[in-house]
Coordinates of C-alpha atoms in Angstrom, one line a residue:
M5 CA 28.8 -61.7 50.3
K6 CA 27.7 -65.2 51.1
G7 CA 29.7 -65.2 54.3
F8 CA 28.2 -61.9 55.4
P9 CA 24.3 -62.2 55.3
G10 CA 23.9 -59.1 57.5
L11 CA 26.1 -57.0 55.2
Q12 CA 24.1 -58.2 52.2
R13 CA 20.8 -57.1 53.8
I14 CA 22.3 -53.6 54.6
F15 CA 23.4 -53.2 51.0
L16 CA 20.0 -54.1 49.6
L17 CA 18.3 -51.7 52.0
L18 CA 20.6 -48.9 50.9
F19 CA 20.1 -49.6 47.3
A20 CA 16.3 -49.7 47.6
G21 CA 16.3 -46.5 49.6
F22 CA 18.5 -44.7 47.0
T23 CA 16.3 -45.9 44.1
L24 CA 13.0 -45.0 45.8
G25 CA 14.4 -41.6 46.8
W26 CA 15.6 -40.9 43.3
M27 CA 12.3 -41.9 41.8
A28 CA 10.1 -40.0 44.3
P29 CA 8.9 -36.6 43.1
V30 CA 10.3 -33.5 44.8
Q31 CA 7.6 -31.7 46.7
A32 CA 7.9 -28.0 46.1
T33 CA 6.7 -25.5 48.7
S34 CA 3.8 -23.3 47.8
A35 CA 6.0 -20.3 47.7
D36 CA 8.3 -21.9 45.1
S37 CA 5.4 -23.0 42.9
L38 CA 3.8 -19.5 42.7
Q39 CA 5.2 -16.7 40.6
V40 CA 3.8 -13.2 41.0
S41 CA 4.6 -10.0 39.0
L42 CA 3.3 -6.5 38.5
D43 CA 4.4 -4.6 35.5
I44 CA 3.8 -0.9 36.1
P45 CA 3.7 1.4 34.2
Y46 CA 2.7 -1.1 31.5
S47 CA 4.0 0.0 28.1
L48 CA 2.2 -0.6 24.8
G49 CA 5.3 0.3 22.8
V50 CA 7.9 2.8 24.1
R51 CA 9.3 1.5 27.3
R52 CA 8.8 3.9 30.2
T53 CA 10.7 4.1 33.5
T54 CA 8.9 7.1 35.1
V55 CA 5.4 8.5 35.5
A56 CA 4.2 12.0 35.7
P57 CA 1.7 13.6 38.1
G58 CA -1.8 13.8 36.7
E59 CA -1.6 11.1 34.1
T60 CA -3.3 7.7 33.9
I61 CA -1.2 4.6 33.9
R62 CA -1.8 0.9 33.4
A63 CA -0.4 -2.1 35.1
I64 CA -0.4 -5.8 34.3
F65 CA -0.7 -8.2 37.3
N66 CA 0.3 -11.8 36.5
M67 CA 0.3 -15.0 38.5
E68 CA 1.6 -18.5 37.5
S69 CA 1.2 -21.7 39.6
T70 CA 3.0 -25.0 39.0
A71 CA 1.4 -26.8 42.0
A72 CA -0.2 -30.2 41.3
A73 CA -3.6 -29.3 42.8
E74 CA -5.9 -26.4 42.1
R75 CA -5.4 -23.5 44.4
M76 CA -7.3 -20.4 45.6
I77 CA -4.9 -17.5 46.1
P78 CA -5.9 -14.4 48.1
V79 CA -4.4 -11.3 46.4
E80 CA -3.9 -7.8 47.8
I81 CA -2.5 -4.7 46.1
R82 CA -1.8 -1.8 48.4
L83 CA -1.5 1.6 46.7
P84 CA 0.3 4.6 48.3
S85 CA -1.3 7.9 48.7
G86 CA -1.5 9.8 45.4
I87 CA -2.1 6.6 43.3
A88 CA -5.8 5.5 43.0
P89 CA -7.6 2.9 41.0
T90 CA -9.7 4.3 38.1
G91 CA -12.2 3.0 35.6
D92 CA -13.7 -0.5 35.7
N93 CA -11.6 -2.8 37.9
G94 CA -13.7 -5.9 37.3
R95 CA -14.1 -8.1 40.4
W96 CA -11.5 -6.4 42.5
Q97 CA -12.7 -5.2 45.9
V98 CA -11.6 -1.6 46.2
I99 CA -11.2 -0.3 49.8
R100 CA -10.3 3.3 50.7
Q101 CA -7.8 3.6 53.5
E102 CA -6.0 6.5 55.2
E103 CA -2.6 5.6 53.7
G104 CA -4.0 4.9 50.2
W105 CA -6.1 2.3 48.5
L106 CA -6.4 -1.5 48.8
L107 CA -7.4 -3.8 46.0
R108 CA -8.4 -7.3 47.1
R109 CA -9.7 -10.5 45.5
N110 CA -9.4 -14.3 45.4
V111 CA -7.9 -16.0 42.3
A112 CA -8.4 -19.6 41.4
L113 CA -5.4 -21.2 39.6
A114 CA -5.7 -24.6 37.9
G115 CA -3.5 -27.6 38.9
S116 CA -0.3 -28.6 37.2
Y117 CA 0.0 -25.2 35.5
G118 CA -2.3 -22.3 36.1
Q119 CA -2.0 -18.7 35.0
W120 CA -4.1 -15.6 35.6
F121 CA -3.5 -11.9 34.7
D122 CA -5.4 -8.7 34.7
L123 CA -5.0 -5.2 33.3
L124 CA -5.5 -2.5 35.9
T125 CA -5.8 1.3 35.5
F126 CA -4.5 3.8 38.0
G127 CA -4.8 7.5 38.2
L128 CA -2.0 9.7 39.5
A129 CA -2.9 12.8 41.6
D130 CA -1.9 16.2 40.3
D131 CA 0.1 16.9 43.4
L132 CA 1.9 13.5 43.5
P133 CA 5.4 14.3 44.9
F134 CA 8.3 13.5 42.7
G135 CA 10.4 10.6 43.8
T136 CA 9.7 6.9 44.6
H137 CA 6.4 5.4 45.6
K138 CA 6.0 1.8 46.9
I139 CA 3.2 -0.5 45.9
I140 CA 2.9 -3.6 48.1
I141 CA 1.6 -6.9 46.5
R142 CA 0.6 -9.9 48.6
A143 CA -0.3 -13.2 47.0
G144 CA -0.7 -16.1 49.2
E145 CA 2.4 -16.3 51.4
Q146 CA 4.4 -14.0 49.1
T147 CA 4.9 -10.3 49.6
Q148 CA 6.6 -8.0 47.0
E149 CA 7.3 -4.3 46.7
K150 CA 7.1 -2.5 43.4
V151 CA 8.6 1.0 43.1
V152 CA 7.1 3.7 40.9
Q153 CA 9.3 6.6 40.0
A154 CA 7.4 10.0 39.6
A155 CA 9.2 12.7 37.6
P156 CA 8.1 15.8 35.7
L157 CA 7.7 15.6 31.9
T158 CA 10.8 17.0 30.2
D159 CA 9.0 19.2 27.7
G160 CA 6.6 20.7 30.2
V161 CA 3.5 19.3 28.6
S162 CA 0.6 18.5 31.0
A163 CA 0.2 14.8 31.6
R164 CA -3.6 15.2 31.1
Q165 CA -3.3 16.7 27.6
P166 CA -5.2 14.2 25.4
P167 CA -3.9 12.9 22.1
V168 CA -5.1 14.6 18.9
F169 CA -6.5 12.8 15.9
E170 CA -4.9 14.9 13.2
R171 CA -5.8 13.4 9.8
I172 CA -6.6 10.4 7.6
V173 CA -4.1 9.5 4.9
L174 CA -4.9 7.2 2.0
P175 CA -4.3 5.4 -0.2
L176 CA -1.1 3.7 1.2
D177 CA 0.6 0.4 0.2
K178 CA 1.4 -2.3 2.7
D179 CA 4.7 -0.6 3.5
G180 CA 3.0 2.7 4.3
R181 CA 4.1 4.5 1.2
Q182 CA 1.8 6.7 -0.8
D183 CA 1.4 6.0 -4.5
E184 CA 1.8 9.4 -6.3
K185 CA 0.1 8.0 -9.5
Q186 CA -3.2 7.7 -7.7
S187 CA -5.5 10.5 -6.9
G188 CA -5.6 11.6 -3.3
N189 CA -8.2 9.7 -1.3
A190 CA -8.9 7.2 -4.1
I191 CA -9.8 3.6 -3.4
V192 CA -9.4 1.3 -6.3
L193 CA -11.7 -1.7 -6.2
R194 CA -10.8 -5.0 -7.8
D195 CA -12.9 -6.7 -10.5
R196 CA -13.9 -10.1 -9.1
S197 CA -16.4 -11.0 -11.7
L198 CA -14.1 -13.4 -13.5
D199 CA -12.5 -14.9 -10.4
Y200 CA -14.5 -18.2 -10.7
Y201 CA -13.3 -18.8 -14.3
K202 CA -9.7 -17.8 -13.4
N203 CA -9.7 -20.4 -10.6
I204 CA -10.9 -23.0 -13.1
L205 CA -8.2 -22.2 -15.6
R206 CA -5.6 -22.3 -12.8
G207 CA -6.7 -25.7 -11.7
K208 CA -8.1 -24.6 -8.3
G209 CA -11.6 -25.8 -9.1
A210 CA -14.6 -24.3 -7.3
A211 CA -12.6 -22.5 -4.6
N212 CA -14.2 -20.4 -1.8
L213 CA -14.4 -17.0 -3.4
E214 CA -15.3 -15.3 -0.1
I215 CA -12.1 -16.6 1.5
E216 CA -10.0 -15.5 -1.5
A217 CA -11.7 -12.0 -1.2
I218 CA -10.1 -11.4 2.2
H219 CA -7.4 -9.1 0.8
P220 CA -7.3 -5.4 1.6
V221 CA -8.0 -3.1 -1.4
T222 CA -5.7 -0.5 0.1
Y223 CA -4.4 0.9 3.4
M224 CA -5.1 4.1 5.4
G225 CA -3.0 5.9 7.9
L226 CA -4.4 7.6 11.0
D227 CA -2.0 10.3 12.2
F228 CA -2.1 11.1 15.9
S229 CA -0.3 13.8 17.9
N230 CA 0.4 12.7 21.5
P231 CA 2.6 15.3 23.2
A232 CA 1.9 13.9 26.7
G233 CA 2.9 10.4 25.6
Q234 CA -0.3 8.8 26.8
Q235 CA -0.6 5.0 26.2
K236 CA -4.0 3.4 25.7
L237 CA -5.9 0.9 23.6
V238 CA -8.5 2.5 21.3
L239 CA -11.3 1.2 19.1
V240 CA -11.3 2.3 15.5
E241 CA -14.4 2.2 13.4
A242 CA -14.6 3.2 9.7
E243 CA -17.7 3.5 7.7
L244 CA -18.9 5.0 4.4
L245 CA -21.5 7.7 4.1
D246 CA -23.5 8.9 1.2
W247 CA -22.0 12.1 -0.2
N248 CA -25.4 14.0 -0.3
T249 CA -27.5 12.5 2.5
R250 CA -24.7 11.5 4.8
R251 CA -26.5 8.2 5.4
H252 CA -24.6 5.0 6.2
I253 CA -23.6 3.0 3.0
P254 CA -22.7 -0.7 3.3
G255 CA -19.5 -1.7 1.6
L256 CA -16.7 -1.8 4.2
Y257 CA -16.4 -4.9 6.3
T258 CA -14.3 -6.6 9.0
P259 CA -13.1 -10.1 8.0
G260 CA -14.6 -12.9 10.0
S261 CA -12.3 -15.4 11.7
N262 CA -14.3 -18.4 10.6
S263 CA -17.3 -19.3 8.5
D264 CA -19.7 -18.9 11.5
N265 CA -18.6 -15.4 12.4
D266 CA -21.7 -13.1 12.4
G267 CA -23.4 -15.6 10.1
A268 CA -21.7 -14.0 7.1
G269 CA -18.6 -16.0 6.5
A270 CA -15.5 -14.2 5.4
M271 CA -17.3 -11.1 4.3
A272 CA -19.0 -10.4 7.7
D273 CA -21.7 -8.4 6.0
K274 CA -23.7 -7.7 9.1
Q275 CA -21.1 -5.3 10.4
E276 CA -21.0 -3.1 7.3
R277 CA -18.1 -1.2 8.8
L278 CA -14.4 -1.8 9.5
T279 CA -13.5 -2.3 13.2
A280 CA -10.1 -2.7 14.8
F281 CA -8.4 -2.4 18.1
V282 CA -5.1 -0.5 18.0
A283 CA -2.7 1.0 20.6
L284 CA -1.4 4.5 21.1
N285 CA 2.1 3.6 22.2
G286 CA 3.2 7.0 23.6
E287 CA 5.1 8.3 20.7
T288 CA 4.8 12.1 20.1
K289 CA 3.8 11.5 16.5
Q290 CA 2.3 8.2 15.5
R291 CA 0.7 6.9 12.3
I292 CA -1.6 3.9 12.8
Q293 CA -1.8 1.9 9.5
L294 CA -4.9 -0.1 8.9
P295 CA -6.1 -2.3 6.0
I296 CA -9.3 -1.4 4.2
Y297 CA -11.5 -4.3 3.3
A298 CA -14.3 -3.5 0.8
D299 CA -17.0 -5.6 -0.9
E300 CA -16.7 -4.7 -4.5
A301 CA -20.3 -6.0 -5.2
L302 CA -21.9 -3.5 -2.9
L303 CA -20.0 -0.4 -4.0
A304 CA -20.5 1.7 -7.1
E305 CA -18.0 4.1 -8.6
G306 CA -18.3 7.6 -7.3
E307 CA -17.8 10.0 -4.4
Y308 CA -18.4 9.0 -0.8
L309 CA -17.5 10.2 2.7
L310 CA -15.2 8.1 4.9
R311 CA -15.9 8.6 8.6
V312 CA -13.4 7.2 11.1
T313 CA -14.3 7.2 14.8
V314 CA -11.8 6.4 17.5
E315 CA -12.9 5.7 21.1
D316 CA -10.7 5.0 24.1
G317 CA -13.5 3.4 26.2
A318 CA -13.6 6.4 28.6
A319 CA -14.6 9.9 27.8
Q320 CA -12.5 10.7 24.7
I321 CA -14.0 10.2 21.2
W322 CA -12.3 11.4 18.0
S323 CA -13.9 11.6 14.6
H324 CA -12.8 12.6 11.2
E325 CA -14.5 12.6 7.8
I326 CA -12.8 12.9 4.4
P327 CA -14.1 12.6 0.8
V328 CA -13.1 9.4 -1.0
T329 CA -13.4 8.3 -4.6
M330 CA -14.3 4.7 -5.4
V331 CA -12.7 3.7 -8.6
K332 CA -13.8 0.5 -10.3
K333 CA -12.4 -1.0 -13.5
N334 CA -14.8 0.3 -16.1
L335 CA -15.3 -0.6 -19.8
R336 CA -13.5 2.5 -21.0
G337 CA -10.0 0.9 -21.0
M338 CA -11.3 -2.4 -22.3
L339 CA -13.3 -0.7 -25.1
T340 CA -10.2 1.5 -26.0
L341 CA -8.0 -1.6 -26.2
V342 CA -10.5 -3.6 -28.3
V343 CA -11.0 -0.7 -30.8
A344 CA -7.2 -0.2 -31.0
L345 CA -6.6 -3.9 -31.7
V346 CA -9.2 -3.9 -34.4
L347 CA -7.7 -0.8 -36.1
L348 CA -4.2 -2.2 -35.7
L349 CA -5.3 -5.5 -37.3
V350 CA -6.9 -3.7 -40.3
F351 CA -3.8 -1.5 -40.6
L352 CA -1.5 -4.5 -40.7
V353 CA -3.6 -6.2 -43.3
V354 CA -3.9 -3.1 -45.6
G355 CA -0.3 -2.2 -44.9
G356 CA 0.9 -5.7 -45.9
K357 CA -0.9 -5.4 -49.2
Q358 CA 0.4 -1.9 -49.9
L359 CA 4.0 -2.7 -48.8
P360 CA 5.3 -3.9 -52.2
A361 CA 3.9 -0.8 -53.9
V362 CA 5.5 1.5 -51.4
L363 CA 8.9 -0.2 -51.7
T364 CA 8.7 -0.1 -55.5
A365 CA 7.8 3.6 -55.5
M366 CA 10.9 4.5 -53.5
K367 CA 14.4 4.6 -54.9
T368 CA 17.2 2.7 -53.2
R369 CA 18.8 5.9 -51.8
R370 CA 15.4 6.7 -50.2
L371 CA 15.2 3.3 -48.6
I372 CA 18.7 3.8 -47.3
T373 CA 17.6 7.2 -45.9
V374 CA 14.6 5.6 -44.1
A375 CA 16.9 2.9 -42.6
L376 CA 19.4 5.5 -41.5
F377 CA 16.7 7.6 -39.8
G378 CA 15.2 4.5 -38.1
T379 CA 18.6 3.4 -36.8
C380 CA 19.3 7.0 -35.6
A381 CA 15.9 7.2 -33.9
F382 CA 16.7 3.9 -32.1
A383 CA 20.1 5.2 -31.0
V384 CA 18.9 8.6 -29.7
V385 CA 15.5 7.5 -28.4
N386 CA 15.3 3.8 -27.4
V387 CA 18.8 3.4 -26.0
P388 CA 18.9 6.3 -23.6
S389 CA 15.2 5.8 -22.6
T390 CA 15.8 2.1 -21.8
L391 CA 19.1 2.7 -19.9
L392 CA 18.0 5.8 -18.0
N393 CA 14.4 5.0 -17.3
D394 CA 15.0 3.4 -13.9
F395 CA 17.4 6.1 -13.0
F396 CA 14.9 8.8 -13.7
H397 CA 12.2 6.9 -11.7
I398 CA 14.4 7.0 -8.6
F399 CA 14.3 10.8 -8.4
L400 CA 11.0 11.6 -10.1
G401 CA 8.8 8.5 -9.6
P402 CA 5.7 8.6 -11.7
F403 CA 6.8 12.0 -13.2
A404 CA 9.8 10.6 -14.9
F405 CA 8.0 11.1 -18.2
V406 CA 9.0 14.8 -17.9
L407 CA 12.6 13.7 -18.8
T408 CA 12.0 10.5 -20.8
G409 CA 9.5 12.5 -22.9
M410 CA 12.4 14.6 -24.2
F411 CA 13.6 11.4 -26.0
S412 CA 10.2 9.9 -27.0
G413 CA 8.7 13.3 -27.8
V414 CA 11.2 15.9 -28.9
M415 CA 14.0 13.7 -30.3
L416 CA 11.8 11.1 -32.0
Y417 CA 9.5 13.6 -33.8
M418 CA 12.4 15.8 -34.8
L419 CA 13.8 12.8 -36.7
T420 CA 10.3 11.8 -37.9
G421 CA 9.5 15.4 -39.1
A422 CA 12.9 15.6 -40.9
L423 CA 12.3 12.3 -42.7
I424 CA 8.8 13.0 -43.9
T425 CA 10.0 16.5 -45.0
L426 CA 12.6 14.8 -47.2
I427 CA 10.4 11.9 -48.3
P428 CA 6.7 13.0 -47.9
L429 CA 5.4 9.5 -48.9
Q430 CA 2.8 7.4 -47.2
G431 CA 4.4 4.4 -45.5
V432 CA 7.6 6.1 -44.6
V433 CA 6.6 6.5 -41.0
S434 CA 5.6 2.9 -40.7
L435 CA 8.9 1.7 -42.1
M436 CA 10.8 3.8 -39.7
A437 CA 8.8 2.5 -36.7
A438 CA 9.3 -1.1 -37.9
I439 CA 13.1 -0.6 -38.0
R440 CA 13.0 0.8 -34.4
L441 CA 10.9 -2.1 -33.3
L442 CA 13.1 -4.7 -34.8
L443 CA 16.3 -3.1 -33.3
G444 CA 14.6 -2.9 -29.9
M445 CA 13.7 -6.6 -30.1
V446 CA 17.2 -7.6 -31.0
A447 CA 19.1 -5.3 -28.6
F448 CA 16.8 -5.2 -25.5
G449 CA 14.2 -8.0 -26.0
H450 CA 11.3 -5.6 -26.2
M451 CA 8.6 -8.0 -27.3
S452 CA 5.7 -7.5 -24.9
P453 CA 2.1 -7.0 -26.1
I454 CA 2.1 -3.4 -25.0
V455 CA 5.2 -2.7 -27.1
F456 CA 3.6 -4.0 -30.3
L457 CA 0.4 -2.1 -29.5
S458 CA 2.3 1.2 -28.8
Y459 CA 4.4 1.0 -32.0
G460 CA 1.5 -0.2 -34.2
I461 CA -1.1 2.3 -33.1
N462 CA 1.4 5.2 -33.1
A463 CA 2.3 4.4 -36.7
F464 CA -1.4 4.0 -37.8
L465 CA -2.5 7.3 -36.2
L466 CA 0.5 9.2 -37.5
E467 CA 0.1 7.8 -41.0
G468 CA -3.6 8.8 -41.0
A469 CA -3.0 12.3 -39.6
L470 CA -0.3 13.1 -42.1
A471 CA -2.3 11.7 -45.0
L472 CA -5.5 13.7 -44.0
S473 CA -3.5 16.9 -43.5
G474 CA -2.0 16.5 -47.0
F475 CA 1.5 16.4 -45.7
T476 CA 2.1 12.9 -47.3
S477 CA 0.8 11.4 -50.5
R478 CA 0.8 8.0 -52.3
T479 CA 3.3 9.2 -54.9
L480 CA 6.2 11.6 -54.8
A481 CA 6.0 14.7 -57.0
D482 CA 8.9 15.5 -59.3
G483 CA 11.4 18.1 -58.1
P484 CA 12.9 19.0 -54.8
P485 CA 10.7 18.5 -51.6
A486 CA 8.8 21.5 -50.3
G487 CA 10.7 23.7 -48.0
F488 CA 10.0 25.4 -44.7
S489 CA 6.9 27.6 -44.2
P490 CA 4.8 28.7 -41.2
R491 CA 1.8 26.9 -42.7
R492 CA 3.6 23.6 -43.1
L493 CA 5.0 24.0 -39.6
V494 CA 1.6 24.4 -38.1
I495 CA 0.1 21.5 -40.1
L496 CA 3.0 19.1 -39.3
A497 CA 3.1 20.0 -35.6
L498 CA -0.6 19.7 -35.1
A499 CA -0.9 16.4 -37.1
C500 CA 2.0 14.8 -35.1
A501 CA 0.8 16.2 -31.8
L502 CA -2.8 15.0 -32.2
A503 CA -1.7 11.6 -33.4
D504 CA 0.8 11.1 -30.6
T505 CA -1.7 12.3 -27.9
A506 CA -4.2 9.8 -29.0
A507 CA -1.5 7.0 -29.2
T508 CA -0.4 7.9 -25.6
Y509 CA -4.0 7.6 -24.4
V510 CA -4.3 4.2 -26.0
T511 CA -1.0 3.0 -24.6
L512 CA -1.9 4.0 -21.0
Q513 CA -5.4 2.4 -21.3
G514 CA -3.8 -0.8 -22.7
M515 CA -1.3 -0.9 -19.8
S516 CA -4.2 -0.5 -17.3
V517 CA -6.1 -3.4 -18.8
L518 CA -3.2 -5.8 -19.7
Y519 CA -1.1 -5.2 -16.6
R520 CA -4.0 -4.3 -14.2
L521 CA -2.6 -0.9 -13.4
Y522 CA -4.5 2.2 -12.2
Y523 CA -3.8 5.7 -13.5
A524 CA -5.7 8.6 -12.1
D525 CA -7.5 10.7 -14.8
W526 CA -5.4 13.7 -14.0
Y527 CA -2.2 11.7 -14.5
I528 CA -3.3 10.4 -17.9
Y529 CA -4.3 13.9 -19.0
L530 CA -0.9 15.3 -17.8
V531 CA 1.1 12.7 -19.7
M532 CA -1.0 13.3 -22.8
A533 CA -0.6 17.1 -22.5
V534 CA 3.2 17.1 -21.8
N535 CA 4.5 14.0 -23.5
G536 CA 1.9 13.6 -26.2
F537 CA 1.2 17.1 -27.3
L538 CA 3.8 19.7 -26.1
Y539 CA 7.0 17.7 -26.7
T540 CA 5.7 16.3 -30.0
M541 CA 4.8 19.8 -31.3
I542 CA 8.3 21.0 -30.4
G543 CA 10.0 18.0 -32.0
A544 CA 7.9 18.1 -35.1
G545 CA 8.6 21.8 -35.6
C546 CA 12.3 21.3 -35.2
G547 CA 12.1 18.3 -37.6
L548 CA 10.6 20.4 -40.3
L549 CA 13.3 22.9 -40.0
L550 CA 16.0 20.2 -39.9
G551 CA 14.5 18.4 -43.0
S552 CA 14.3 21.7 -45.0
R553 CA 18.0 22.4 -44.3
L554 CA 19.0 18.8 -45.2
A555 CA 17.0 19.1 -48.4
D556 CA 18.8 22.4 -49.3
V557 CA 22.2 20.7 -48.7
G558 CA 21.8 17.3 -50.2
G559 CA 18.4 17.1 -51.9
D560 CA 16.1 14.2 -51.0

């Protein structure tokens, strides 16, 4: 290259030009840096390809600019005859023309990247011809055509037929399923009185209790019938009314997005109602599921009216009212549990002192008989109930007790009635329950607090009822056991039924407190009536007959 200085200069010039050209930014044209689109008919859910004469449709107009400098873009949307702008179109200039309508405005787009969009509402004439209709869009130097296909509705429904707000459904879980154990239209409020101390024990310290309270107490469903397939955004407001005066009651709230929202923090107590924007997506049948937020401190237990109002921002307003029951955790369950625990503790102390005397009073063959009956009860009651419990719940849900009660009611008390007919001695029922409990602990690991409570209170109440009725005594009389008689049948059946009914109530209340469950009153009474009283009477009556025949065959 030293011998060719001219060639060297040419090479350097080419290299410099290539480098500068590669590093220089590519200048895009204004048309390439602007993207324009019109989505019509705009779908909120179900995608639509056609429109029907007489309906109202919406469109999304969107522009994006990647130019380096800020730009002012003139925009025009030319509508054909039969399609007209309706409602509030913001800052658009609406011009009536012979061949249709013209919408015009200027849009400022920021430099580097700018975006602007708007939601437009158009009304279709009732006599709009079927077929294609062209909408012309001009934005800056760009021109586009958008085709709208008009076609009749397949089911013959008028396009102007409004949606119908049919009903309110509650309570629902977060998956939209209804809990059959709860009363219809019942809202269960949480007990937040101990939340501060729970946070201390869990190591959270002084946490923000208002933020932790933003959890829906339940969910409600709003059922809409929409035969015309209309799509629109609606505003939903739910509020509570006094049952008698129909005045507004504070209690429902809309969660605030931050601590400054409405000056009320997370609770947003200035609203005193639940507010939400939802969409009708055009489905013929649609259920809109909404969470219900309630301030437990403002609401008392009792009957209220729930009013739900739905507005579409135009002329349509729907309103429904239903009675609701506010359920708060009261002291009934806690008081029942405390009394049951005290009685159970006294029973264990007294029973522990009397146990040696009871064992001494019974012969070895009677102890073997008690053990056999306890083992048999475990085999025919505990085993099938444990193995089939989930299977029954699949088909019957909360009413599975109708079948499981055949084991825990009829079969159990048939064996219990037969045993105390053969050995009418106080303490026999407790020994039989203890054997069932021990076998259940070993075989299935049944060692929860509610299991000990259920077995213990059942044995205590049954021992007391049989002793008060005179069916059992401290000592056994000489001679064969008493046989079957209608009087003994009535006494045994009533004593067992009343004791088991009370034990069933205590067990359900204990589960409500210990496991934070909720059972409607009618459900508790139904379980007590069927499982606690009816099945127990049948089982006890059959047990007396079985025990009398066993006594005739083999003595005691």
